[in-house]
Amino acid sequence: MSAPLLSVTGAVKRFGGVQALRGVDFDLKAGEVHALLGENGAGKSTLMNLLSGVYTPDEGEIRIDGKPVTFNNPREAQAAGIATIFQELDLVPSLDVAANLFLGRELMRPGGLLDVPAMRREAKKRLEAIELAIDPARLVADLSIGQRQVVAIVKALSYASRVLIMDEPTAALTVGEVERLFDIMRKLAATGVGIVYISHRLEEVPEIADRVTVMRDGRVAGVTEPNAPQSELVRLLVGRPLDELYPQRAQSAGRTLLSLKDASFRLARESAGWQPPSGISLEVRAGEIVGLAGIMGAGRTELLSALYGTGLAGRWEGGVAVDGKPVKLSSIGAARDAGIAFVTDDRRGSGLMLRMAVGLNLVMSVIRRISPAGLMSASRQADAIKQSFGQFDIRPKNPDIAVGALSGGNQQKVVLAKEILGNPRLLLLDEPTRGVDVGAKGEIYARLRQLAAQGLGILVASSEMPELIGLCDRIVVLRQGRNVAEFIGGVDEHTVLAAANGREA
Amino acid sequence: MSEQKISEASGPVAAAPVRRDPLALVVRFQSLIGLVVVAIGGIIFSPRRHGEILFLNPDNIANIVRAVSETGIIAIGMTFVIITAGIDLSVGAVLGLSSVVTASMMISGGFGLIPTILAVLVMGIVFGAIQGTISTRFRLEPFIVTLAGLQAARGLALVVSGNQYINISYGEGPGLAPPVFAVLGERLFNNTVPVATLVFVVFAAIATIVLNTTRFGRYVFAVGGNERAARISGVPVSMVKISVYAITGFAAALAGIVHAGQFNFGSANDGMGYELTAIAAVVIGGTSLFGGAGSMVGTVAGTIMLGALANILQLNNITPAMQLLATAAIIVLAAVLQSLVRRREGLGR
């Protein structure tokens, strides 16, 4: 048997006192898609950074075609044929596709002028090689996220062409875009490129991967076949069987907290791509978790932001009542006064003050309560922080570090804990576990169920169907801004999907 | 980083102490450390006369803290604005306008001292609030709004003054300013502490309390930390932004009054470039231009450090050109240190 295209043996990497990798073996064959799974902190990013030359291993070695290599920087890794596509695509949005593909290695005419036509021709050729019809003269800013991903791949492959490392490439893609991306990956693999595919999404693994390596605590927890049952993957990921990812459902629901009766949100100005609630009827009762399902653009996020007053300008028409009282919900202030709290789907962009301490973030929505007479009370602040740390297992257990330094799961716990401190009656959640690892997901679900049991009403929008089905008591399906079907939690996925797409099950 | 420390108050929550990055500590106190370094340098390189270190001469120290009082007052206000991730370029011009209005109200207008001071301070607040309102209402960059504000204030000052120095003469009666106003140019406590410095110190103390212990102060950090997150959390973002520009307007007006009192005239062209000195002091003081982090103590230390540095260079007869270059180097050093810490914390790029 010939040597694998790329192999790592006994890799150890320490950062100060933290051992990020504790002896990792990994190999990649030519023409293979090798999925690398692991929770946050399992060491998969560190491994990726070793392979792409960002870090050098403290112990162990990397071989290409059986020959030991050392990379002192990403350039050397590229020269050896390893290309990496990071989550934050390194494209310049204000430049066109061709300019991005040739950034730093522009084709020149004699005399030091850019040879734009030649670059566009060459760019077109490369894009067409993977059957992608993008005009190389288009600005990257005008492309969809999926198209940008492909441009990034083409760019990476033009540097290096033997190994492609992709970090969560599907995190921001729609279902259709994921399919296209997978097509492209299969084509590349067929030409002999080895692909390391890093992902959180277990359900994608059987579709794309040829082999799966699961990491945990800086070690390889196991290497399995891609069609291993999900329960087996989850066991490898978290180190214990996770039968109870979703908590028990509620026994009974209380009074109606939110009631929409044929309610519409009249926009001050129409906006393409923003589907306002139009003629929607639904109820959320105390103690209940209600899910919002629907395809992209069905108006899930729009409903939540219209209720909370963070969306586009406009006003509600029809019956909107909170806790039995008709309300206008015309602004964030009005929503908060009505006892509504909102957790955004974009925790880094609009949920957290990343550079500020965890504690300061936690008390952000209760500043008024902890500042009697306008003066901040240190003891009330400390009590509030203590309460949050008691409710959520936020790690590290230190309120002084910047929240931006926490893992995604822990950041999400901070965003949730922050809103819960305000003692809302009704909690609106948009994608509550996006980019969160399985362990933290389980904890968040359990906490939400506990809060519901204490009388909170929860309305949760999610694009992850298993999450809605596992977590919610009822699932309301939206299409074009209105409710078209409703199911009891635990319903099978196809029934919900069919309703979301407007088909009979 | 906010000056507030949370773990001390939060008891058992702080179970896992994290190792403090020594570089982060240096940056946190960079302006104080810088001040100490400059002071030591001042002592070492100070010219001596009859064995006396001129740098430490009480008169010299009084001169340093008096010379920085006006930009210091402005820098205090600027700290609020910069913590919200904003900027106010109009302050130097508002200082000029305020000195002119102060002088002309008392000399040509025949107003008394108290009405004059109150009117000028209110004018500063209104000027700042208008800029803040325009910036929030029309979602304009504060850079551009306050750049226009700078031009407007200079223009107004020229109109009011007719492009003349308005000299302030003291005495009783019309066309004369009350003699007590001249106290701004004097020293108290046995001729040791300049009154202008006292104004600076008192203003700094009040500002420190407002920033670190009031709800409003927390809102300022929140708006700069992440405006959208602050809004979602129920922080009255527009009110906070308008308020911080009202504060810089107030600070610039206060500095303008001090200026008129110290130099006994109002001049439309005074205060040029003060906005940049103030911004430099704020940044050296460890306040981030990205917003969300900053310290009032740092700003005060940064202000005095810049003044002490200028002083020691002057004492050694080093040219103003070299003074500018030295200031430039310090600004870059302060910014580089902050950037290094951000990168170590994994927050920057």
Short mmCIF file of C-alpha atoms in Angstrom, two decimals, chain B residues 108-291:
data_model
loop_
_atom_site.label_atom_id
_atom_site.label_comp_id
_atom_site.label_asym_id
_atom_site.label_seq_id
_atom_site.Cartn_x
_atom_site.Cartn_y
_atom_site.Cartn_z
CA SER B 108 -19.74 94.43 24.91
CA GLY B 109 -22.89 92.86 26.29
CA GLY B 110 -22.56 94.07 29.83
CA PHE B 111 -23.64 90.73 31.29
CA GLY B 112 -22.49 89.67 34.74
CA LEU B 113 -20.09 86.82 35.40
CA ILE B 114 -22.62 84.15 36.42
CA PRO B 115 -25.08 84.74 33.53
CA THR B 116 -22.15 84.75 31.10
CA ILE B 117 -20.71 81.47 32.35
CA LEU B 118 -24.11 79.79 32.44
CA ALA B 119 -24.98 81.03 28.94
CA VAL B 120 -21.69 79.82 27.47
CA LEU B 121 -21.98 76.40 29.11
CA VAL B 122 -25.56 76.01 27.85
CA MET B 123 -24.39 77.08 24.40
CA GLY B 124 -21.75 74.33 24.45
CA ILE B 125 -24.28 71.72 25.56
CA VAL B 126 -26.76 72.77 22.87
CA PHE B 127 -24.06 72.85 20.18
CA GLY B 128 -22.98 69.31 21.11
CA ALA B 129 -26.54 68.03 21.41
CA ILE B 130 -27.38 69.35 17.96
CA GLN B 131 -24.40 67.49 16.49
CA GLY B 132 -25.42 64.34 18.35
CA THR B 133 -29.01 64.67 17.18
CA ILE B 134 -28.02 65.18 13.54
CA SER B 135 -25.67 62.21 13.74
CA THR B 136 -28.25 59.82 15.27
CA ARG B 137 -31.32 61.12 13.45
CA PHE B 138 -29.80 60.95 9.98
CA ARG B 139 -27.40 58.09 10.79
CA LEU B 140 -24.36 60.09 9.79
CA GLU B 141 -20.83 59.36 10.88
CA PRO B 142 -19.92 61.59 13.83
CA PHE B 143 -16.64 62.27 12.03
CA ILE B 144 -18.40 64.13 9.25
CA VAL B 145 -21.02 65.81 11.45
CA THR B 146 -18.44 67.20 13.88
CA LEU B 147 -16.15 68.18 10.99
CA ALA B 148 -19.02 70.36 9.83
CA GLY B 149 -19.52 71.45 13.44
CA LEU B 150 -15.88 72.55 13.57
CA GLN B 151 -16.40 74.81 10.56
CA ALA B 152 -19.70 76.10 11.93
CA ALA B 153 -18.21 76.98 15.33
CA ARG B 154 -15.23 78.77 13.77
CA GLY B 155 -17.59 80.65 11.48
CA LEU B 156 -19.84 81.68 14.34
CA ALA B 157 -16.82 82.75 16.38
CA LEU B 158 -15.60 84.94 13.52
CA VAL B 159 -19.05 86.50 13.17
CA VAL B 160 -19.32 87.23 16.89
CA SER B 161 -15.80 88.61 17.17
CA GLY B 162 -15.60 90.33 13.80
CA ASN B 163 -12.25 88.58 13.50
CA GLN B 164 -10.83 90.74 16.29
CA TYR B 165 -9.26 89.84 19.60
CA ILE B 166 -11.75 90.81 22.28
CA ASN B 167 -9.62 91.96 25.18
CA ILE B 168 -10.99 91.54 28.66
CA SER B 169 -10.39 94.49 30.98
CA TYR B 170 -11.28 94.20 34.60
CA GLY B 171 -13.10 96.56 36.89
CA GLU B 172 -16.57 97.63 37.96
CA GLY B 173 -19.03 99.06 35.53
CA PRO B 174 -20.10 98.60 31.89
CA GLY B 175 -17.57 97.24 29.40
CA LEU B 176 -15.49 95.74 32.18
CA ALA B 177 -15.34 92.18 33.49
CA PRO B 178 -15.62 91.49 37.21
CA PRO B 179 -12.08 91.16 38.62
CA VAL B 180 -12.93 87.79 40.16
CA PHE B 181 -12.91 86.30 36.64
CA ALA B 182 -9.15 86.88 36.44
CA VAL B 183 -8.71 84.26 39.17
CA LEU B 184 -8.68 81.64 36.36
CA GLY B 185 -5.17 82.84 35.50
CA GLU B 186 -3.92 82.74 39.06
CA ARG B 187 -2.76 80.22 41.60
CA LEU B 188 -4.29 79.38 44.95
CA PHE B 189 -2.92 77.91 48.18
CA ASN B 190 0.17 79.97 48.64
CA ASN B 191 0.55 80.57 44.96
CA THR B 192 1.02 76.84 44.23
CA VAL B 193 -2.09 75.39 42.56
CA PRO B 194 -3.30 77.02 39.32
CA VAL B 195 -7.06 77.61 39.33
CA ALA B 196 -7.33 76.29 35.76
CA THR B 197 -5.85 73.02 37.00
CA LEU B 198 -8.39 72.89 39.82
CA VAL B 199 -11.21 73.18 37.28
CA PHE B 200 -9.64 70.32 35.31
CA VAL B 201 -9.23 68.10 38.39
CA VAL B 202 -12.75 68.70 39.71
CA PHE B 203 -14.25 68.05 36.26
CA ALA B 204 -12.15 64.89 35.93
CA ALA B 205 -13.32 63.66 39.35
CA ILE B 206 -16.98 64.19 38.52
CA ALA B 207 -16.54 62.56 35.12
CA THR B 208 -14.83 59.54 36.69
CA ILE B 209 -17.76 59.03 39.04
CA VAL B 210 -20.30 59.43 36.24
CA LEU B 211 -18.51 57.00 33.96
CA ASN B 212 -17.83 54.29 36.50
CA THR B 213 -20.68 54.35 38.95
CA THR B 214 -23.81 55.57 37.21
CA ARG B 215 -26.35 53.91 34.97
CA PHE B 216 -25.53 56.47 32.29
CA GLY B 217 -21.84 55.50 32.43
CA ARG B 218 -22.72 51.86 31.92
CA TYR B 219 -24.91 52.81 28.96
CA VAL B 220 -21.93 54.64 27.43
CA PHE B 221 -19.84 51.46 27.57
CA ALA B 222 -22.74 49.40 26.24
CA VAL B 223 -23.33 51.62 23.20
CA GLY B 224 -19.65 51.47 22.29
CA GLY B 225 -19.41 47.74 23.02
CA ASN B 226 -22.10 46.84 20.52
CA GLU B 227 -24.74 49.33 19.56
CA ARG B 228 -27.18 46.76 18.20
CA ALA B 229 -26.87 44.53 21.26
CA ALA B 230 -27.36 47.56 23.49
CA ARG B 231 -30.51 48.53 21.63
CA ILE B 232 -31.91 45.01 21.89
CA SER B 233 -31.16 45.07 25.62
CA GLY B 234 -33.31 48.16 26.01
CA VAL B 235 -30.54 50.76 26.28
CA PRO B 236 -31.78 54.17 25.01
CA VAL B 237 -29.02 54.35 22.42
CA SER B 238 -29.94 57.65 20.74
CA MET B 239 -30.31 59.42 24.09
CA VAL B 240 -26.88 58.18 25.17
CA LYS B 241 -25.23 59.29 21.94
CA ILE B 242 -26.79 62.74 22.01
CA SER B 243 -25.75 63.06 25.66
CA VAL B 244 -22.07 62.30 25.06
CA TYR B 245 -21.85 64.99 22.40
CA ALA B 246 -23.59 67.38 24.78
CA ILE B 247 -20.86 66.47 27.29
CA THR B 248 -18.05 67.25 24.84
CA GLY B 249 -19.81 70.49 23.98
CA PHE B 250 -20.02 71.35 27.67
CA ALA B 251 -16.35 70.44 28.18
CA ALA B 252 -15.25 72.57 25.22
CA ALA B 253 -17.29 75.52 26.50
CA LEU B 254 -15.81 75.11 29.98
CA ALA B 255 -12.33 75.02 28.46
CA GLY B 256 -13.19 78.13 26.45
CA ILE B 257 -14.18 80.01 29.61
CA VAL B 258 -10.94 78.92 31.30
CA HIS B 259 -9.07 80.03 28.19
CA ALA B 260 -10.64 83.49 28.25
CA GLY B 261 -9.92 83.82 31.97
CA GLN B 262 -6.31 82.70 31.66
CA PHE B 263 -5.37 84.87 28.74
CA ASN B 264 -7.78 87.77 29.25
CA PHE B 265 -9.14 87.78 25.74
CA GLY B 266 -11.45 85.94 23.43
CA SER B 267 -10.13 84.87 20.04
CA ALA B 268 -11.98 83.09 17.27
CA ASN B 269 -8.88 81.32 16.07
CA ASP B 270 -7.76 79.87 19.40
CA GLY B 271 -8.02 76.20 20.25
CA MET B 272 -6.94 75.04 16.81
CA GLY B 273 -5.76 71.45 16.90
CA TYR B 274 -6.86 70.98 20.51
CA GLU B 275 -9.21 68.24 19.34
CA LEU B 276 -6.25 66.22 18.10
CA THR B 277 -4.23 66.69 21.29
CA ALA B 278 -7.27 65.63 23.29
CA ILE B 279 -7.83 62.54 21.13
CA ALA B 280 -4.15 61.67 21.53
CA ALA B 281 -4.43 61.95 25.32
CA VAL B 282 -7.51 59.72 25.34
CA VAL B 283 -5.88 57.05 23.19
CA ILE B 284 -2.65 57.11 25.19
CA GLY B 285 -4.89 56.75 28.23
CA GLY B 286 -5.96 53.34 26.99
CA THR B 287 -9.40 54.16 25.62
CA SER B 288 -10.16 52.20 22.49
CA LEU B 289 -11.17 54.02 19.33
CA PHE B 290 -13.29 50.92 18.58
CA GLY B 291 -15.41 51.81 21.60
#
